[in-house]
PDB file of C-alpha atoms in Angstrom:
ATOM      1  CA  UNK A  56      94.981 109.893  89.233  1.00  0.00           C
ATOM      2  CA  UNK A  57      96.674 112.720  91.132  1.00  0.00           C
ATOM      3  CA  UNK A  58      99.700 112.280  93.376  1.00  0.00           C
ATOM      4  CA  UNK A  59      97.615 112.278  96.553  1.00  0.00           C
ATOM      5  CA  UNK A  60      95.340 109.513  95.273  1.00  0.00           C
ATOM      6  CA  UNK A  61      98.335 107.510  94.099  1.00  0.00           C
ATOM      7  CA  UNK A  62     100.006 107.894  97.474  1.00  0.00           C
ATOM      8  CA  UNK A  63      96.829 106.766  99.201  1.00  0.00           C
ATOM      9  CA  UNK A  64      96.566 103.720  96.959  1.00  0.00           C
ATOM     10  CA  UNK A  65     100.193 102.795  97.617  1.00  0.00           C
ATOM     11  CA  UNK A  66      99.717 103.226 101.360  1.00  0.00           C
ATOM     12  CA  UNK A  67      96.677 100.968 101.216  1.00  0.00           C
ATOM     13  CA  UNK A  68      98.644  98.354  99.274  1.00  0.00           C
ATOM     14  CA  UNK A  69     101.472  98.456 101.809  1.00  0.00           C
ATOM     15  CA  UNK A  70      99.006  98.027 104.684  1.00  0.00           C
ATOM     16  CA  UNK A  71      97.353  95.120 102.891  1.00  0.00           C
ATOM     17  CA  UNK A  72     100.692  93.370 102.346  1.00  0.00           C
ATOM     18  CA  UNK A  73     101.754  93.941 105.958  1.00  0.00           C
ATOM     19  CA  UNK A  74      98.455  92.609 107.268  1.00  0.00           C
ATOM     20  CA  UNK A  75      98.314  89.605 104.932  1.00  0.00           C
ATOM     21  CA  UNK A  76     100.041  87.122 107.306  1.00  0.00           C
ATOM     22  CA  UNK A  77      97.621  88.045 110.088  1.00  0.00           C
ATOM     23  CA  UNK A  78      94.484  87.967 107.940  1.00  0.00           C
ATOM     24  CA  UNK A  79      95.267  84.804 105.966  1.00  0.00           C
ATOM     25  CA  UNK A  80      98.100  82.801 107.546  1.00  0.00           C
ATOM     26  CA  UNK A  81      96.930  79.480 106.112  1.00  0.00           C
ATOM     27  CA  UNK A  82      96.724  80.863 102.580  1.00  0.00           C
ATOM     28  CA  UNK A  83     100.198  82.368 102.939  1.00  0.00           C
ATOM     29  CA  UNK A  84     101.601  79.012 104.053  1.00  0.00           C
ATOM     30  CA  UNK A  85      99.862  77.289 101.134  1.00  0.00           C
ATOM     31  CA  UNK A  86     101.277  79.771  98.618  1.00  0.00           C
ATOM     32  CA  UNK A  87     104.769  79.196 100.009  1.00  0.00           C
ATOM     33  CA  UNK A  88     104.236  75.432  99.694  1.00  0.00           C
ATOM     34  CA  UNK A  89     103.113  75.787  96.076  1.00  0.00           C
ATOM     35  CA  UNK A  90     106.123  77.921  95.226  1.00  0.00           C
ATOM     36  CA  UNK A  91     108.441  75.421  96.916  1.00  0.00           C
ATOM     37  CA  UNK A  92     106.924  72.442  95.106  1.00  0.00           C
ATOM     38  CA  UNK A  93     107.104  74.319  91.804  1.00  0.00           C
ATOM     39  CA  UNK A  94     110.802  75.043  92.342  1.00  0.00           C
ATOM     40  CA  UNK A  95     111.398  71.445  93.414  1.00  0.00           C
ATOM     41  CA  UNK A  96     109.981  69.809  90.289  1.00  0.00           C
ATOM     42  CA  UNK A  97     111.330  72.552  88.059  1.00  0.00           C
ATOM     43  CA  UNK A  98     114.882  72.757  89.358  1.00  0.00           C
ATOM     44  CA  UNK A  99     115.456  70.212  92.125  1.00  0.00           C
ATOM     45  CA  UNK A 100     114.636  67.067  90.164  1.00  0.00           C
ATOM     46  CA  UNK A 101     115.823  65.630  86.911  1.00  0.00           C
ATOM     47  CA  UNK A 102     113.445  65.878  83.964  1.00  0.00           C
ATOM     48  CA  UNK A 103     112.604  62.181  84.198  1.00  0.00           C
ATOM     49  CA  UNK A 104     112.007  62.240  87.957  1.00  0.00           C
ATOM     50  CA  UNK A 105     109.889  65.396  87.756  1.00  0.00           C
ATOM     51  CA  UNK A 106     107.767  63.799  85.026  1.00  0.00           C
ATOM     52  CA  UNK A 107     107.318  60.708  87.222  1.00  0.00           C
ATOM     53  CA  UNK A 108     106.206  62.773  90.226  1.00  0.00           C
ATOM     54  CA  UNK A 109     103.726  64.851  88.239  1.00  0.00           C
ATOM     55  CA  UNK A 110     102.508  61.754  86.440  1.00  0.00           C
ATOM     56  CA  UNK A 111     101.782  60.087  89.777  1.00  0.00           C
ATOM     57  CA  UNK A 112      99.712  63.006  91.090  1.00  0.00           C
ATOM     58  CA  UNK A 113      97.923  63.558  87.786  1.00  0.00           C
ATOM     59  CA  UNK A 114      94.166  63.182  88.185  1.00  0.00           C
ATOM     60  CA  UNK A 115      93.571  61.288  84.945  1.00  0.00           C
ATOM     61  CA  UNK A 116      91.190  58.343  84.759  1.00  0.00           C
ATOM     62  CA  UNK A 117      93.858  55.673  85.200  1.00  0.00           C
ATOM     63  CA  UNK A 118      95.273  57.306  88.335  1.00  0.00           C
ATOM     64  CA  UNK A 119      91.836  57.947  89.813  1.00  0.00           C
ATOM     65  CA  UNK A 120      91.081  54.249  89.441  1.00  0.00           C
ATOM     66  CA  UNK A 121      94.482  53.092  90.729  1.00  0.00           C
ATOM     67  CA  UNK A 122      95.290  55.565  93.562  1.00  0.00           C
ATOM     68  CA  UNK A 123      92.535  58.203  93.794  1.00  0.00           C
ATOM     69  CA  UNK A 124      93.388  59.796  97.167  1.00  0.00           C
ATOM     70  CA  UNK A 125      97.134  60.367  96.534  1.00  0.00           C
ATOM     71  CA  UNK A 126      96.302  61.708  93.077  1.00  0.00           C
ATOM     72  CA  UNK A 127      93.596  64.089  94.303  1.00  0.00           C
ATOM     73  CA  UNK A 128      95.576  65.405  97.262  1.00  0.00           C
ATOM     74  CA  UNK A 129      98.959  65.390  95.520  1.00  0.00           C
ATOM     75  CA  UNK A 130      97.580  67.313  92.571  1.00  0.00           C
ATOM     76  CA  UNK A 131      96.647  70.170  94.904  1.00  0.00           C
ATOM     77  CA  UNK A 132     100.311  70.575  95.931  1.00  0.00           C
ATOM     78  CA  UNK A 133     101.403  71.867  92.521  1.00  0.00           C
ATOM     79  CA  UNK A 134     100.370  74.507  90.037  1.00  0.00           C
ATOM     80  CA  UNK A 135     100.586  74.028  86.310  1.00  0.00           C
ATOM     81  CA  UNK A 136     102.015  77.258  84.949  1.00  0.00           C
ATOM     82  CA  UNK A 137     105.058  79.464  84.683  1.00  0.00           C
ATOM     83  CA  UNK A 138     106.463  82.318  86.750  1.00  0.00           C
ATOM     84  CA  UNK A 139     109.212  83.324  84.333  1.00  0.00           C
ATOM     85  CA  UNK A 140     107.844  83.293  80.775  1.00  0.00           C
ATOM     86  CA  UNK A 141     105.825  86.461  81.238  1.00  0.00           C
ATOM     87  CA  UNK A 142     104.899  86.762  77.551  1.00  0.00           C
ATOM     88  CA  UNK A 143     103.173  83.372  77.382  1.00  0.00           C
ATOM     89  CA  UNK A 144      99.528  82.483  77.857  1.00  0.00           C
ATOM     90  CA  UNK A 145     100.640  80.082  80.595  1.00  0.00           C
ATOM     91  CA  UNK A 146     101.786  83.074  82.630  1.00  0.00           C
ATOM     92  CA  UNK A 147      98.352  84.657  82.252  1.00  0.00           C
ATOM     93  CA  UNK A 148      96.842  81.441  83.568  1.00  0.00           C
ATOM     94  CA  UNK A 149      99.257  81.526  86.508  1.00  0.00           C
ATOM     95  CA  UNK A 150      98.226  85.098  87.327  1.00  0.00           C
ATOM     96  CA  UNK A 151      94.567  84.120  87.294  1.00  0.00           C
ATOM     97  CA  UNK A 152      94.780  80.843  89.227  1.00  0.00           C
ATOM     98  CA  UNK A 153      97.700  81.356  91.596  1.00  0.00           C
ATOM     99  CA  UNK A 154      97.615  85.161  91.767  1.00  0.00           C
ATOM    100  CA  UNK A 155      93.932  86.001  91.852  1.00  0.00           C
ATOM    101  CA  UNK A 156      92.471  82.634  92.826  1.00  0.00           C
ATOM    102  CA  UNK A 157      94.799  81.525  95.608  1.00  0.00           C
ATOM    103  CA  UNK A 158      96.699  84.616  96.763  1.00  0.00           C
ATOM    104  CA  UNK A 159      93.733  86.994  96.651  1.00  0.00           C
ATOM    105  CA  UNK A 160      90.377  85.253  96.817  1.00  0.00           C
ATOM    106  CA  UNK A 161      91.349  82.224  98.911  1.00  0.00           C
ATOM    107  CA  UNK A 162      92.859  84.684 101.377  1.00  0.00           C
ATOM    108  CA  UNK A 163      89.586  86.643 101.320  1.00  0.00           C
ATOM    109  CA  UNK A 164      87.599  83.458 101.992  1.00  0.00           C
ATOM    110  CA  UNK A 165      89.901  82.555 104.887  1.00  0.00           C
ATOM    111  CA  UNK A 166      89.618  86.011 106.411  1.00  0.00           C
ATOM    112  CA  UNK A 167      85.844  86.134 105.981  1.00  0.00           C
ATOM    113  CA  UNK A 168      84.857  82.600 107.003  1.00  0.00           C
ATOM    114  CA  UNK A 169      87.877  81.124 108.745  1.00  0.00           C
ATOM    115  CA  UNK A 170      90.463  78.472 107.974  1.00  0.00           C
ATOM    116  CA  UNK A 171      88.239  75.393 108.090  1.00  0.00           C
ATOM    117  CA  UNK A 172      85.682  76.758 105.669  1.00  0.00           C
ATOM    118  CA  UNK A 173      88.399  78.074 103.370  1.00  0.00           C
ATOM    119  CA  UNK A 174      89.930  74.593 103.185  1.00  0.00           C
ATOM    120  CA  UNK A 175      86.515  73.005 102.696  1.00  0.00           C
ATOM    121  CA  UNK A 176      85.579  75.349  99.864  1.00  0.00           C
ATOM    122  CA  UNK A 177      88.919  75.163  98.061  1.00  0.00           C
ATOM    123  CA  UNK A 178      89.595  71.452  98.475  1.00  0.00           C
ATOM    124  CA  UNK A 179      85.936  70.609  97.954  1.00  0.00           C
ATOM    125  CA  UNK A 180      85.907  72.505  94.666  1.00  0.00           C
ATOM    126  CA  UNK A 181      89.162  70.837  93.611  1.00  0.00           C
ATOM    127  CA  UNK A 182      87.942  67.317  94.371  1.00  0.00           C
ATOM    128  CA  UNK A 183      84.346  67.696  93.195  1.00  0.00           C
ATOM    129  CA  UNK A 184      85.257  69.363  89.895  1.00  0.00           C
ATOM    130  CA  UNK A 185      87.916  66.710  89.243  1.00  0.00           C
ATOM    131  CA  UNK A 186      85.549  63.813  89.882  1.00  0.00           C
ATOM    132  CA  UNK A 187      82.699  65.338  87.880  1.00  0.00           C
ATOM    133  CA  UNK A 188      85.093  65.999  85.008  1.00  0.00           C
ATOM    134  CA  UNK A 189      86.239  62.375  85.197  1.00  0.00           C
ATOM    135  CA  UNK A 190      82.638  61.316  84.658  1.00  0.00           C
ATOM    136  CA  UNK A 191      82.394  63.598  81.623  1.00  0.00           C
ATOM    137  CA  UNK A 192      85.649  62.156  80.257  1.00  0.00           C
ATOM    138  CA  UNK A 193      84.391  58.599  80.691  1.00  0.00           C
ATOM    139  CA  UNK A 194      81.175  59.419  78.829  1.00  0.00           C
ATOM    140  CA  UNK A 195      83.081  61.263  76.097  1.00  0.00           C
ATOM    141  CA  UNK A 196      85.429  58.322  75.605  1.00  0.00           C
ATOM    142  CA  UNK A 197      82.495  55.984  75.288  1.00  0.00           C
ATOM    143  CA  UNK A 198      81.079  58.149  72.504  1.00  0.00           C
ATOM    144  CA  UNK A 199      84.409  58.769  70.800  1.00  0.00           C
ATOM    145  CA  UNK A 200      84.449  62.498  71.519  1.00  0.00           C
ATOM    146  CA  UNK A 201      87.891  62.350  73.192  1.00  0.00           C
ATOM    147  CA  UNK A 202      90.916  60.312  72.070  1.00  0.00           C
ATOM    148  CA  UNK A 203      91.780  57.254  74.147  1.00  0.00           C
ATOM    149  CA  UNK A 204      95.049  58.891  75.254  1.00  0.00           C
ATOM    150  CA  UNK A 205      93.035  61.187  77.544  1.00  0.00           C
ATOM    151  CA  UNK A 206      92.927  58.339  80.060  1.00  0.00           C
ATOM    152  CA  UNK A 207      96.651  58.885  80.756  1.00  0.00           C
ATOM    153  CA  UNK A 208      96.750  62.653  80.197  1.00  0.00           C
ATOM    154  CA  UNK A 209      98.880  64.805  82.482  1.00  0.00           C
ATOM    155  CA  UNK A 210      96.368  66.736  84.571  1.00  0.00           C
ATOM    156  CA  UNK A 211      97.412  68.300  87.874  1.00  0.00           C
ATOM    157  CA  UNK A 212      97.313  71.604  89.697  1.00  0.00           C
ATOM    158  CA  UNK A 213      95.268  73.969  91.832  1.00  0.00           C
ATOM    159  CA  UNK A 214      93.262  75.605  89.072  1.00  0.00           C
ATOM    160  CA  UNK A 215      89.934  73.878  89.819  1.00  0.00           C
ATOM    161  CA  UNK A 216      90.033  74.926  93.463  1.00  0.00           C
ATOM    162  CA  UNK A 217      91.153  78.395  92.408  1.00  0.00           C
ATOM    163  CA  UNK A 218      88.281  78.604  89.944  1.00  0.00           C
ATOM    164  CA  UNK A 219      85.841  77.721  92.708  1.00  0.00           C
ATOM    165  CA  UNK A 220      87.035  80.536  94.976  1.00  0.00           C
ATOM    166  CA  UNK A 221      87.175  82.934  92.015  1.00  0.00           C
ATOM    167  CA  UNK A 222      83.448  82.337  91.613  1.00  0.00           C
ATOM    168  CA  UNK A 223      82.770  82.679  95.340  1.00  0.00           C
ATOM    169  CA  UNK A 224      84.854  85.846  95.347  1.00  0.00           C
ATOM    170  CA  UNK A 225      82.017  87.528  93.478  1.00  0.00           C
ATOM    171  CA  UNK A 226      80.718  88.412  96.943  1.00  0.00           C
ATOM    172  CA  UNK A 227      83.882  90.413  97.627  1.00  0.00           C
ATOM    173  CA  UNK A 228      83.112  92.876  94.845  1.00  0.00           C
ATOM    174  CA  UNK A 229      80.740  95.864  94.729  1.00  0.00           C
ATOM    175  CA  UNK A 230      77.344  94.960  93.313  1.00  0.00           C
ATOM    176  CA  UNK A 231      77.964  96.728  90.014  1.00  0.00           C
ATOM    177  CA  UNK A 232      81.128  94.695  89.461  1.00  0.00           C
ATOM    178  CA  UNK A 233      79.697  91.272  90.231  1.00  0.00           C
ATOM    179  CA  UNK A 234      78.095  90.493  86.880  1.00  0.00           C
ATOM    180  CA  UNK A 235      81.184  91.448  84.824  1.00  0.00           C
ATOM    181  CA  UNK A 236      83.360  89.426  87.200  1.00  0.00           C
ATOM    182  CA  UNK A 237      81.099  86.381  86.931  1.00  0.00           C
ATOM    183  CA  UNK A 238      81.259  86.688  83.139  1.00  0.00           C
ATOM    184  CA  UNK A 239      85.067  86.802  83.322  1.00  0.00           C
ATOM    185  CA  UNK A 240      85.231  83.709  85.554  1.00  0.00           C
ATOM    186  CA  UNK A 241      83.208  81.773  82.992  1.00  0.00           C
ATOM    187  CA  UNK A 242      84.812  83.266  79.893  1.00  0.00           C
ATOM    188  CA  UNK A 243      88.532  82.974  80.613  1.00  0.00           C
ATOM    189  CA  UNK A 244      88.678  79.137  80.409  1.00  0.00           C
ATOM    190  CA  UNK A 245      86.745  79.262  77.145  1.00  0.00           C
ATOM    191  CA  UNK A 246      89.310  81.609  75.613  1.00  0.00           C
ATOM    192  CA  UNK A 247      91.787  78.795  75.045  1.00  0.00           C
ATOM    193  CA  UNK A 248      89.329  75.926  74.685  1.00  0.00           C
ATOM    194  CA  UNK A 249      90.007  73.192  72.166  1.00  0.00           C
ATOM    195  CA  UNK A 250      86.720  71.795  70.901  1.00  0.00           C
ATOM    196  CA  UNK A 251      86.495  68.122  70.061  1.00  0.00           C
ATOM    197  CA  UNK A 252      83.027  67.182  68.912  1.00  0.00           C
ATOM    198  CA  UNK A 253      80.261  68.594  71.126  1.00  0.00           C
ATOM    199  CA  UNK A 254      82.571  69.189  74.096  1.00  0.00           C
ATOM    200  CA  UNK A 255      85.563  71.430  74.731  1.00  0.00           C
ATOM    201  CA  UNK A 256      88.759  69.877  76.083  1.00  0.00           C
ATOM    202  CA  UNK A 257      88.401  68.268  79.503  1.00  0.00           C
ATOM    203  CA  UNK A 258      90.335  70.977  81.359  1.00  0.00           C
ATOM    204  CA  UNK A 259      87.876  73.580  80.103  1.00  0.00           C
ATOM    205  CA  UNK A 260      85.050  71.313  81.255  1.00  0.00           C
ATOM    206  CA  UNK A 261      86.741  71.096  84.654  1.00  0.00           C
ATOM    207  CA  UNK A 262      87.125  74.855  85.017  1.00  0.00           C
ATOM    208  CA  UNK A 263      83.514  75.496  84.037  1.00  0.00           C
ATOM    209  CA  UNK A 264      82.380  72.808  86.480  1.00  0.00           C
ATOM    210  CA  UNK A 265      84.446  74.372  89.264  1.00  0.00           C
ATOM    211  CA  UNK A 266      82.970  77.784  88.481  1.00  0.00           C
ATOM    212  CA  UNK A 267      79.459  76.340  88.607  1.00  0.00           C
ATOM    213  CA  UNK A 268      80.232  74.806  92.016  1.00  0.00           C
ATOM    214  CA  UNK A 269      81.504  78.152  93.293  1.00  0.00           C
ATOM    215  CA  UNK A 270      78.495  80.072  92.049  1.00  0.00           C
ATOM    216  CA  UNK A 271      76.250  77.400  93.554  1.00  0.00           C
ATOM    217  CA  UNK A 272      77.888  77.847  96.956  1.00  0.00           C
ATOM    218  CA  UNK A 273      76.960  81.532  96.882  1.00  0.00           C
ATOM    219  CA  UNK A 274      73.424  80.442  97.721  1.00  0.00           C
ATOM    220  CA  UNK A 275      74.440  78.621 100.918  1.00  0.00           C
ATOM    221  CA  UNK A 276      73.272  80.844 103.834  1.00  0.00           C
ATOM    222  CA  UNK A 277      76.166  79.836 106.099  1.00  0.00           C
ATOM    223  CA  UNK A 278      78.633  81.032 103.474  1.00  0.00           C
ATOM    224  CA  UNK A 279      76.948  84.375 102.934  1.00  0.00           C
ATOM    225  CA  UNK A 280      77.363  85.470 106.547  1.00  0.00           C
ATOM    226  CA  UNK A 281      80.640  86.807 107.823  1.00  0.00           C
ATOM    227  CA  UNK A 282      82.088  85.007 110.814  1.00  0.00           C
ATOM    228  CA  UNK A 283      81.589  86.664 114.202  1.00  0.00           C
ATOM    229  CA  UNK A 284      84.369  89.013 115.258  1.00  0.00           C
ATOM    230  CA  UNK A 285      85.450  89.844 118.772  1.00  0.00           C
ATOM    231  CA  UNK A 286      83.425  92.684 120.294  1.00  0.00           C
ATOM    232  CA  UNK A 287      84.218  95.221 122.971  1.00  0.00           C
ATOM    233  CA  UNK A 288      82.822  94.781 126.522  1.00  0.00           C
ATOM    234  CA  UNK A 289      79.371  96.200 127.037  1.00  0.00           C
ATOM    235  CA  UNK A 290      78.770  99.153 129.339  1.00  0.00           C
ATOM    236  CA  UNK A 291      76.814  96.947 131.689  1.00  0.00           C
ATOM    237  CA  UNK A 292      79.667  94.508 131.913  1.00  0.00           C
ATOM    238  CA  UNK A 293      82.227  97.237 132.510  1.00  0.00           C
ATOM    239  CA  UNK A 294      80.083  98.708 135.267  1.00  0.00           C
ATOM    240  CA  UNK A 295      79.827  95.475 137.247  1.00  0.00           C
ATOM    241  CA  UNK A 296      82.415  94.275 139.727  1.00  0.00           C
ATOM    242  CA  UNK A 297      83.201  91.257 137.575  1.00  0.00           C
ATOM    243  CA  UNK A 298      85.258  91.826 134.410  1.00  0.00           C
ATOM    244  CA  UNK A 299      83.432  90.198 131.518  1.00  0.00           C
ATOM    245  CA  UNK A 300      85.862  90.976 128.675  1.00  0.00           C
ATOM    246  CA  UNK A 301      85.268  90.747 124.971  1.00  0.00           C
ATOM    247  CA  UNK A 302      83.475  87.943 123.267  1.00  0.00           C
ATOM    248  CA  UNK A 303      86.320  85.612 122.282  1.00  0.00           C
ATOM    249  CA  UNK A 304      87.185  85.146 118.615  1.00  0.00           C
ATOM    250  CA  UNK A 305      85.520  81.941 117.426  1.00  0.00           C
ATOM    251  CA  UNK A 306      87.634  79.157 116.081  1.00  0.00           C
ATOM    252  CA  UNK A 307      87.582  78.907 112.282  1.00  0.00           C
ATOM    253  CA  UNK A 308      85.397  75.796 112.434  1.00  0.00           C
ATOM    254  CA  UNK A 309      82.617  77.625 114.248  1.00  0.00           C
ATOM    255  CA  UNK A 310      81.343  80.531 112.158  1.00  0.00           C
ATOM    256  CA  UNK A 311      78.228  82.627 112.329  1.00  0.00           C
ATOM    257  CA  UNK A 312      76.113  79.998 110.582  1.00  0.00           C
ATOM    258  CA  UNK A 313      74.804  76.779 112.109  1.00  0.00           C
ATOM    259  CA  UNK A 314      76.001  74.568 109.305  1.00  0.00           C
ATOM    260  CA  UNK A 315      79.416  73.392 108.322  1.00  0.00           C
ATOM    261  CA  UNK A 316      80.181  74.187 104.705  1.00  0.00           C
ATOM    262  CA  UNK A 317      79.880  71.702 101.883  1.00  0.00           C
ATOM    263  CA  UNK A 318      83.114  70.281 100.929  1.00  0.00           C
ATOM    264  CA  UNK A 319      90.187  72.092  94.866  1.00  0.00           C
ATOM    265  CA  UNK A 320      93.805  70.040  88.516  1.00  0.00           C
TER     266      UNK A 320
END
């Protein structure tokens, strides 16, 4: 890459960063919330209190039976990873889920389809993948494929929702890059899978389920069309005595499709 190309790439990156709050304000606010909650449990609470908070929002079977809504929603307020141990595999997972999934592709979904659909896709993937994985865990426990301790396992974070938008983000790529990207979305959870009997560990099951949900949503017509943007006044309108202005920007809940989207440990 020559100096001119490098300068152009850097200029494009600077423009993208400057425009991020305007293009994806909800995603930016969510990222700030995740960083704040991560700092809170990591540095603002004692070890015992932090463990109690994360244990309460964990989406394991016992919590889903006892307090399902607080567990499902609370789990989406934290990410399970590290921002400091850059040599660990946990940091790689953080880059994929928080970096690519939330910061990049959730922002792309918000900009393309609006805030309401972005929330529906992300939270829907988070909740649906968690509940479907809970069913798999229950069946696996019945057959002895998972240890009984899985019922109380610590399981929280945004990775299922992130995995869903990573799959949907296939649309953001050039056609020649879509198949390799889809293969990556499926392969990366399998890289650290721990197989127990015929099934991998339940978090791998959850990530694969979330990816399947995301790829399935690619076939929804309302999610394949970009939301309507504001347009300039027509010549006919500008020539009349009455000023007819631009078509107003639609609210995020009303996109170019006629359907609302289907409804992200």
